[in-house]
Tab-separated table of C-alpha atoms in Angstrom:
chain	number	residue	atom	x	y	z
A	1	MET	CA	-10.579	37.325	0.600
A	2	THR	CA	-9.938	33.674	1.412
A	3	GLU	CA	-7.006	31.235	1.303
A	4	LYS	CA	-6.829	27.494	0.707
A	5	ILE	CA	-3.854	25.122	0.658
A	6	ILE	CA	-4.071	21.985	-1.484
A	7	ASN	CA	-1.772	19.035	-0.768
A	8	LEU	CA	-0.363	17.269	-3.845
A	9	GLU	CA	1.525	14.472	-2.029
A	10	THR	CA	-0.432	11.712	-3.782
A	11	VAL	CA	0.720	12.747	-7.266
A	12	ASN	CA	3.994	13.460	-9.020
A	13	PRO	CA	4.507	17.252	-8.655
A	14	ILE	CA	6.198	17.447	-12.075
A	15	GLU	CA	3.090	15.916	-13.666
A	16	PHE	CA	0.896	18.503	-11.949
A	17	PHE	CA	3.029	21.623	-12.429
A	18	GLY	CA	4.472	20.568	-15.793
A	19	VAL	CA	7.979	20.852	-17.201
A	20	ASN	CA	9.341	24.298	-16.355
A	21	ASN	CA	5.996	24.960	-14.601
A	22	GLY	CA	4.169	24.918	-17.938
A	23	LYS	CA	0.910	23.637	-16.451
A	24	LEU	CA	1.169	25.997	-13.481
A	25	ASP	CA	1.346	28.891	-15.952
A	26	ILE	CA	-1.832	27.599	-17.624
A	27	LEU	CA	-3.538	27.464	-14.209
A	28	LYS	CA	-2.544	31.055	-13.464
A	29	LYS	CA	-3.855	32.261	-16.851
A	30	LYS	CA	-7.184	30.477	-16.281
A	31	PHE	CA	-7.592	32.187	-12.891
A	32	PRO	CA	-5.968	35.626	-13.351
A	33	LEU	CA	-7.748	37.128	-10.326
A	34	LEU	CA	-6.243	34.581	-7.941
A	35	LYS	CA	-2.841	34.629	-6.313
A	36	ILE	CA	-1.449	31.129	-6.870
A	37	LEU	CA	1.759	30.018	-5.107
A	38	SER	CA	3.461	26.617	-5.282
A	39	ARG	CA	5.800	25.294	-2.630
A	40	GLY	CA	7.057	21.710	-2.716
A	41	THR	CA	4.019	19.429	-2.799
A	42	GLN	CA	1.543	22.162	-1.886
A	43	ILE	CA	-0.320	24.846	-3.813
A	44	LYS	CA	-1.822	27.923	-2.147
A	45	LEU	CA	-4.824	29.806	-3.540
A	46	SER	CA	-5.722	33.326	-2.401
A	47	GLY	CA	-8.582	35.509	-3.623
A	48	ALA	CA	-12.343	35.861	-3.735
A	49	PRO	CA	-14.114	32.881	-2.080
A	50	GLU	CA	-16.079	31.821	-5.184
A	51	GLN	CA	-12.917	31.960	-7.350
A	52	VAL	CA	-10.892	29.947	-4.818
A	53	ASP	CA	-13.634	27.321	-4.522
A	54	ASN	CA	-13.906	27.028	-8.305
A	55	ALA	CA	-10.147	26.617	-8.743
A	56	LYS	CA	-9.945	24.086	-5.909
A	57	GLU	CA	-12.737	22.005	-7.460
A	58	LYS	CA	-10.870	21.864	-10.773
A	59	ILE	CA	-7.526	21.104	-9.108
A	60	ASP	CA	-9.127	18.268	-7.108
A	61	LEU	CA	-10.375	16.719	-10.375
A	62	ILE	CA	-6.889	17.013	-11.896
A	63	VAL	CA	-5.373	15.330	-8.830
A	64	GLN	CA	-7.941	12.498	-9.062
A	65	TYR	CA	-7.136	12.005	-12.733
A	66	LEU	CA	-3.377	11.945	-12.063
A	67	GLU	CA	-3.855	9.446	-9.228
A	68	ARG	CA	-5.682	7.131	-11.626
A	69	ASN	CA	-3.551	7.567	-14.730
A	70	GLY	CA	-0.193	8.985	-13.683
A	71	HIS	CA	-0.029	11.480	-16.550
A	72	MET	CA	-2.171	14.303	-17.941
A	73	SER	CA	-1.363	16.162	-21.142
A	74	GLU	CA	-1.438	19.964	-21.241
A	75	ASN	CA	-4.456	19.684	-23.536
A	76	TYR	CA	-6.406	17.692	-20.903
A	77	PHE	CA	-5.138	20.077	-18.224
A	78	GLU	CA	-6.577	23.069	-20.087
A	79	GLN	CA	-9.765	21.145	-20.890
A	80	ILE	CA	-10.605	20.390	-17.268
A	81	LEU	CA	-9.743	23.920	-16.107
A	82	GLY	CA	-12.002	25.437	-18.731
A	83	GLY	CA	-14.769	22.840	-18.683
A	84	ASP	CA	-17.762	24.086	-16.739
A	85	ASP	CA	-20.307	21.871	-18.477
A	86	ALA	CA	-21.473	18.745	-16.666
A	87	GLU	CA	-20.277	16.349	-19.388
A	88	THR	CA	-16.662	17.588	-19.315
A	89	VAL	CA	-16.461	17.455	-15.521
A	90	ASP	CA	-18.139	14.036	-15.467
A	91	ASN	CA	-15.371	12.590	-17.677
A	92	PHE	CA	-12.771	13.346	-15.009
A	93	ILE	CA	-14.619	12.280	-11.858
A	94	ASP	CA	-12.982	9.315	-10.093
A	95	ARG	CA	-15.680	6.681	-9.735
A	96	ASN	CA	-13.353	4.149	-8.102
A	97	PRO	CA	-11.322	6.075	-5.502
A	98	ASN	CA	-10.380	2.886	-3.640
A	99	ASP	CA	-8.539	1.551	-6.700
A	100	ILE	CA	-5.699	4.066	-6.351
A	101	LEU	CA	-3.636	3.602	-3.226
A	102	VAL	CA	-0.439	5.583	-3.732
A	103	PHE	CA	1.414	7.388	-6.478
A	104	GLY	CA	4.971	6.043	-6.643
A	105	PRO	CA	8.199	7.361	-8.177
A	106	ASN	CA	8.501	7.885	-11.944
A	107	GLY	CA	4.756	8.126	-12.441
A	108	LYS	CA	4.008	4.614	-11.128
A	109	THR	CA	0.419	4.230	-9.965
A	110	VAL	CA	-0.196	1.619	-7.254
A	111	ARG	CA	-3.757	0.364	-7.135
A	112	ALA	CA	-5.859	-2.563	-5.970
A	113	ARG	CA	-6.092	-4.649	-9.139
A	114	THR	CA	-8.378	-7.560	-8.247
A	115	ALA	CA	-11.683	-8.013	-6.449
A	116	ASN	CA	-10.078	-9.458	-3.313
A	117	GLN	CA	-7.357	-6.812	-3.238
A	118	LYS	CA	-10.141	-4.215	-3.294
A	119	ARG	CA	-11.787	-6.109	-0.421
A	120	MET	CA	-8.491	-5.774	1.456
A	121	VAL	CA	-8.680	-1.998	1.013
A	122	VAL	CA	-12.262	-1.841	2.291
A	123	GLY	CA	-11.512	-4.275	5.130
A	124	ALA	CA	-8.477	-2.292	6.270
A	125	ASP	CA	-10.423	0.977	6.166
A	126	LYS	CA	-13.248	-0.428	8.307
A	127	ASN	CA	-11.212	-2.561	10.750
A	128	ASP	CA	-8.077	-2.197	12.838
A	129	ILE	CA	-6.796	-5.733	12.154
A	130	LEU	CA	-6.987	-7.592	8.854
A	131	PHE	CA	-5.894	-11.121	7.942
A	132	ALA	CA	-5.082	-11.551	4.228
A	133	ILE	CA	-4.538	-15.230	3.441
A	134	GLY	CA	-3.739	-16.640	0.019
A	135	PRO	CA	-1.139	-18.208	-2.284
A	136	ALA	CA	1.995	-16.636	-3.734
A	137	GLY	CA	1.590	-13.824	-6.236
A	138	THR	CA	-1.847	-12.643	-5.133
A	139	GLY	CA	-0.586	-9.204	-4.052
A	140	LYS	CA	-1.136	-9.657	-0.303
A	141	THR	CA	2.112	-8.034	0.793
A	142	TYR	CA	2.157	-5.414	-1.956
A	143	THR	CA	-1.390	-4.253	-1.237
A	144	ALA	CA	-0.719	-4.217	2.512
A	145	VAL	CA	2.412	-2.075	2.077
A	146	ALA	CA	0.496	0.288	-0.240
A	147	LEU	CA	-2.213	0.707	2.408
A	148	ALA	CA	0.446	1.460	5.017
A	149	VAL	CA	2.171	4.049	2.791
A	150	ARG	CA	-1.194	5.671	2.027
A	151	ALA	CA	-1.979	5.916	5.763
A	152	LEU	CA	1.423	7.509	6.421
A	153	LYS	CA	1.040	10.028	3.571
A	154	ASN	CA	-2.460	10.909	4.765
A	155	LYS	CA	-1.109	11.362	8.318
A	156	ILE	CA	-3.476	8.712	9.694
A	157	VAL	CA	-0.456	7.086	11.364
A	158	LYS	CA	2.979	8.411	12.330
A	159	LYS	CA	5.038	5.368	11.385
A	160	ILE	CA	5.071	2.080	9.491
A	161	ILE	CA	6.424	-1.116	11.005
A	162	LEU	CA	7.028	-4.063	8.681
A	163	THR	CA	8.001	-7.406	10.154
A	164	ARG	CA	8.558	-11.029	9.117
A	165	PRO	CA	9.598	-14.196	10.931
A	166	ALA	CA	13.267	-14.805	10.039
A	167	VAL	CA	12.772	-18.384	8.851
A	168	GLU	CA	14.770	-20.015	6.051
A	169	ALA	CA	12.620	-21.063	3.082
A	170	GLY	CA	13.511	-24.727	2.835
A	171	GLU	CA	17.261	-24.348	2.622
A	172	SER	CA	20.081	-23.574	4.996
A	173	LEU	CA	21.748	-20.281	4.172
A	174	GLY	CA	24.650	-21.013	6.511
A	175	PHE	CA	26.886	-18.252	7.799
A	176	LEU	CA	26.001	-14.810	6.470
A	177	PRO	CA	28.768	-12.181	6.616
A	178	GLY	CA	28.238	-8.640	7.840
A	179	ASP	CA	26.559	-6.964	10.786
A	180	LEU	CA	23.159	-7.900	12.198
A	181	LYS	CA	21.260	-5.749	9.673
A	182	GLU	CA	23.089	-7.361	6.754
A	183	LYS	CA	22.348	-10.841	8.094
A	184	ILE	CA	18.637	-10.104	8.491
A	185	ASP	CA	17.980	-8.052	5.331
A	186	PRO	CA	17.737	-11.039	2.924
A	187	TYR	CA	14.660	-12.251	4.837
A	188	LEU	CA	13.067	-8.806	4.596
A	189	ARG	CA	13.957	-8.005	0.967
A	190	PRO	CA	10.385	-8.338	-0.411
A	191	LEU	CA	9.273	-5.563	1.945
A	192	TYR	CA	12.055	-3.266	0.722
A	193	ASP	CA	11.104	-4.071	-2.896
A	194	ALA	CA	7.491	-3.024	-2.288
A	195	LEU	CA	8.557	0.228	-0.612
A	196	ASP	CA	10.917	1.017	-3.509
A	197	ASP	CA	7.889	1.005	-5.828
A	198	MET	CA	5.967	3.488	-3.705
A	199	ILE	CA	8.389	5.995	-2.162
A	200	PRO	CA	11.250	7.899	-3.871
A	201	ALA	CA	14.676	6.584	-2.832
A	202	ASP	CA	15.787	9.763	-1.034
A	203	LYS	CA	12.545	10.036	0.929
A	204	LEU	CA	12.596	6.330	1.791
A	205	GLY	CA	16.156	6.691	3.080
A	206	TYR	CA	15.051	9.608	5.249
A	207	TYR	CA	12.067	7.665	6.615
A	208	MET	CA	14.297	4.686	7.428
A	209	SER	CA	16.950	6.815	9.126
A	210	ASN	CA	14.489	8.540	11.469
A	211	ARG	CA	12.541	5.284	12.046
A	212	THR	CA	9.324	6.589	10.496
A	213	ILE	CA	9.525	3.311	8.556
A	214	GLU	CA	10.975	0.370	10.427
A	215	ILE	CA	11.665	-3.091	9.043
A	216	ALA	CA	12.580	-5.732	11.591
A	217	PRO	CA	12.306	-9.472	12.337
A	218	LEU	CA	9.262	-10.587	14.314
A	219	ALA	CA	11.389	-11.443	17.372
A	220	TYR	CA	12.193	-7.717	17.732
A	221	MET	CA	8.536	-6.921	18.429
A	222	ARG	CA	8.547	-8.612	21.850
A	223	GLY	CA	7.943	-6.236	24.749
A	224	ARG	CA	6.952	-3.259	22.588
A	225	THR	CA	3.702	-1.296	22.421
A	226	LEU	CA	3.075	-0.034	18.907
A	227	ASP	CA	1.032	3.190	18.976
A	228	ASN	CA	0.064	5.447	16.041
A	229	ALA	CA	1.472	2.889	13.626
A	230	PHE	CA	0.516	0.791	10.634
A	231	ILE	CA	1.988	-2.638	11.300
A	232	ILE	CA	2.346	-5.455	8.776
A	233	LEU	CA	3.256	-9.024	9.704
A	234	ASP	CA	4.253	-10.702	6.451
A	235	GLU	CA	4.696	-14.476	5.900
A	236	ALA	CA	2.722	-15.085	9.098
A	237	GLN	CA	2.442	-18.811	8.316
A	238	ASN	CA	6.046	-19.019	9.589
A	239	ALA	CA	5.089	-17.621	13.000
A	240	THR	CA	4.351	-20.000	15.862
A	241	ASP	CA	1.228	-19.754	17.988
A	242	LEU	CA	3.093	-17.878	20.740
A	243	GLN	CA	4.749	-15.516	18.260
A	244	LEU	CA	1.427	-14.604	16.646
A	245	LYS	CA	-0.205	-13.997	20.017
A	246	MET	CA	2.782	-11.849	20.998
A	247	PHE	CA	2.487	-9.823	17.788
A	248	LEU	CA	-1.267	-9.280	18.030
A	249	THR	CA	-0.968	-8.059	21.625
A	250	ARG	CA	1.656	-5.420	20.657
A	251	ILE	CA	-0.969	-3.294	18.909
A	252	GLY	CA	-1.512	0.011	20.708
A	253	ALA	CA	-3.659	3.118	20.415
A	254	ASN	CA	-4.499	4.424	16.926
A	255	ALA	CA	-2.788	1.463	15.276
A	256	LYS	CA	-3.741	-0.753	12.363
A	257	ALA	CA	-2.333	-4.170	11.533
A	258	ILE	CA	-2.392	-6.442	8.503
A	259	ILE	CA	-1.303	-10.076	8.803
A	260	THR	CA	-0.499	-11.820	5.524
A	261	GLY	CA	0.253	-15.490	4.974
A	262	ASP	CA	0.097	-18.553	2.755
A	263	MET	CA	-0.747	-21.780	4.556
A	264	THR	CA	0.724	-23.843	1.695
A	265	GLN	CA	4.232	-22.448	2.235
A	266	VAL	CA	5.091	-23.132	5.875
A	267	ASP	CA	8.877	-23.201	6.327
A	268	LEU	CA	8.978	-23.910	10.056
A	269	PRO	CA	10.960	-26.901	11.343
A	270	LYS	CA	8.915	-30.130	11.486
A	271	ASN	CA	8.651	-29.972	15.280
A	272	GLN	CA	7.046	-26.500	15.162
A	273	LYS	CA	3.468	-25.746	14.118
A	274	SER	CA	2.285	-22.600	12.371
A	275	GLY	CA	0.091	-20.393	14.531
A	276	LEU	CA	-1.657	-18.696	11.607
A	277	GLU	CA	-4.449	-21.219	11.058
A	278	LYS	CA	-5.354	-21.156	14.761
A	279	ALA	CA	-5.311	-17.343	14.900
A	280	VAL	CA	-7.620	-17.085	11.872
A	281	ARG	CA	-9.979	-19.666	13.375
A	282	ILE	CA	-10.290	-18.295	16.912
A	283	LEU	CA	-10.465	-14.627	15.818
A	284	LYS	CA	-13.005	-15.259	13.060
A	285	ASN	CA	-15.926	-13.493	14.740
A	286	VAL	CA	-14.117	-10.789	16.692
A	287	ASP	CA	-15.521	-7.335	15.922
A	288	GLY	CA	-12.877	-5.090	14.374
A	289	ILE	CA	-10.965	-7.945	12.733
A	290	SER	CA	-11.477	-8.603	9.019
A	291	HIS	CA	-10.551	-11.761	7.073
A	292	ILE	CA	-9.865	-11.771	3.323
A	293	MET	CA	-9.140	-15.017	1.487
A	294	LEU	CA	-7.292	-14.533	-1.806
A	295	ASP	CA	-6.994	-17.249	-4.465
A	296	GLU	CA	-5.421	-17.965	-7.855
A	297	GLU	CA	-7.810	-15.495	-9.501
A	298	ASP	CA	-5.913	-12.722	-7.684
A	299	VAL	CA	-2.492	-13.717	-9.044
A	300	VAL	CA	-0.867	-10.690	-10.666
A	301	ARG	CA	2.588	-12.128	-11.406
A	302	HIS	CA	3.579	-14.057	-14.532
A	303	ARG	CA	0.634	-15.818	-16.207
A	304	LEU	CA	2.198	-19.218	-15.411
A	305	VAL	CA	2.077	-18.617	-11.644
A	306	LYS	CA	-1.695	-19.172	-11.671
A	307	ALA	CA	-1.266	-22.468	-13.563
A	308	ILE	CA	1.491	-23.573	-11.159
A	309	ILE	CA	-0.700	-22.909	-8.107
A	310	ARG	CA	-3.573	-24.898	-9.625
A	311	ALA	CA	-1.261	-27.813	-10.482
A	312	TYR	CA	0.039	-27.983	-6.922
A	313	ASP	CA	-3.505	-27.760	-5.529
A	314	ARG	CA	-4.594	-30.695	-7.725
A	315	GLU	CA	-1.589	-32.728	-6.628
A	316	LYS	CA	-2.312	-31.993	-2.962
A	317	GLU	CA	-5.916	-33.194	-3.408
A	318	ARG	CA	-4.662	-36.355	-5.144
A	319	GLU	CA	-2.201	-37.097	-2.321
A	320	GLN	CA	-4.913	-36.624	0.294
A	321	GLN	CA	-7.094	-39.180	-1.464
A	322	LEU	CA	-4.369	-41.856	-1.514
A	323	PRO	CA	-4.642	-44.546	1.193
A	324	SER	CA	-2.181	-43.932	4.024
């Protein structure tokens, strides 16, 4: 007699168990000698060792399929449970596990979609600090947040800290009403938007209330030591040299950090210089720090964004060639 508990946090439980537990009933019929219990996002198998191992192998394949595709019909569900031949099993094996990062609400699958986004995943897995530099729309922030959520779900870290320099993007917003949080939130909205895609609203609210997920301006990082955390510094091109050094030296034990930025969109006042280019340059060959350069080929927004980036790049080259 043996027992195994399988965690289903990376998939939508309704997709696994089925409406009114229809798929769970199929699972129980396929393995009548096992005691199968479901509780929340976990499933418990009890019975003879060979039966438990067989059921777990099939369930793992179902989970992989759901992580990739978001949905599995009852027909496919029965097919994989009953398929012992190599060809049937082979059809369901996940050959690109790094593509799927998290399974979001309403069946949304979040994955690395381009070659450089996949390099971000590999770089973050192998290193504790990663710089992801590239133009707007290349998925830098979104991929970084997905990696952080994955690490939290997999219990690699205990908390996520997302931070940005609170710098106005070329216009003066003037007086903002409300308390401090309400004044700061507009600067941090893109981080909230990414989280909304990856964590159900009620769970995200819980994480925010108990500070498992913290979103704060870069200035709030001063003096802290960030242990057991996945930390993201977004829009790092708007951080000064001293701010970037301060951020990088906050990183504590069992922590990972991703720094994202776009050197073509510096919004600092004219008398202040971005510290991102210097940080990338002087930390280029430090072991444990990875550097990923994204480009217009990684743009995943509207098709015109890629054309806009290229047009601005051509104009910048033309301006640089003009006599001063």
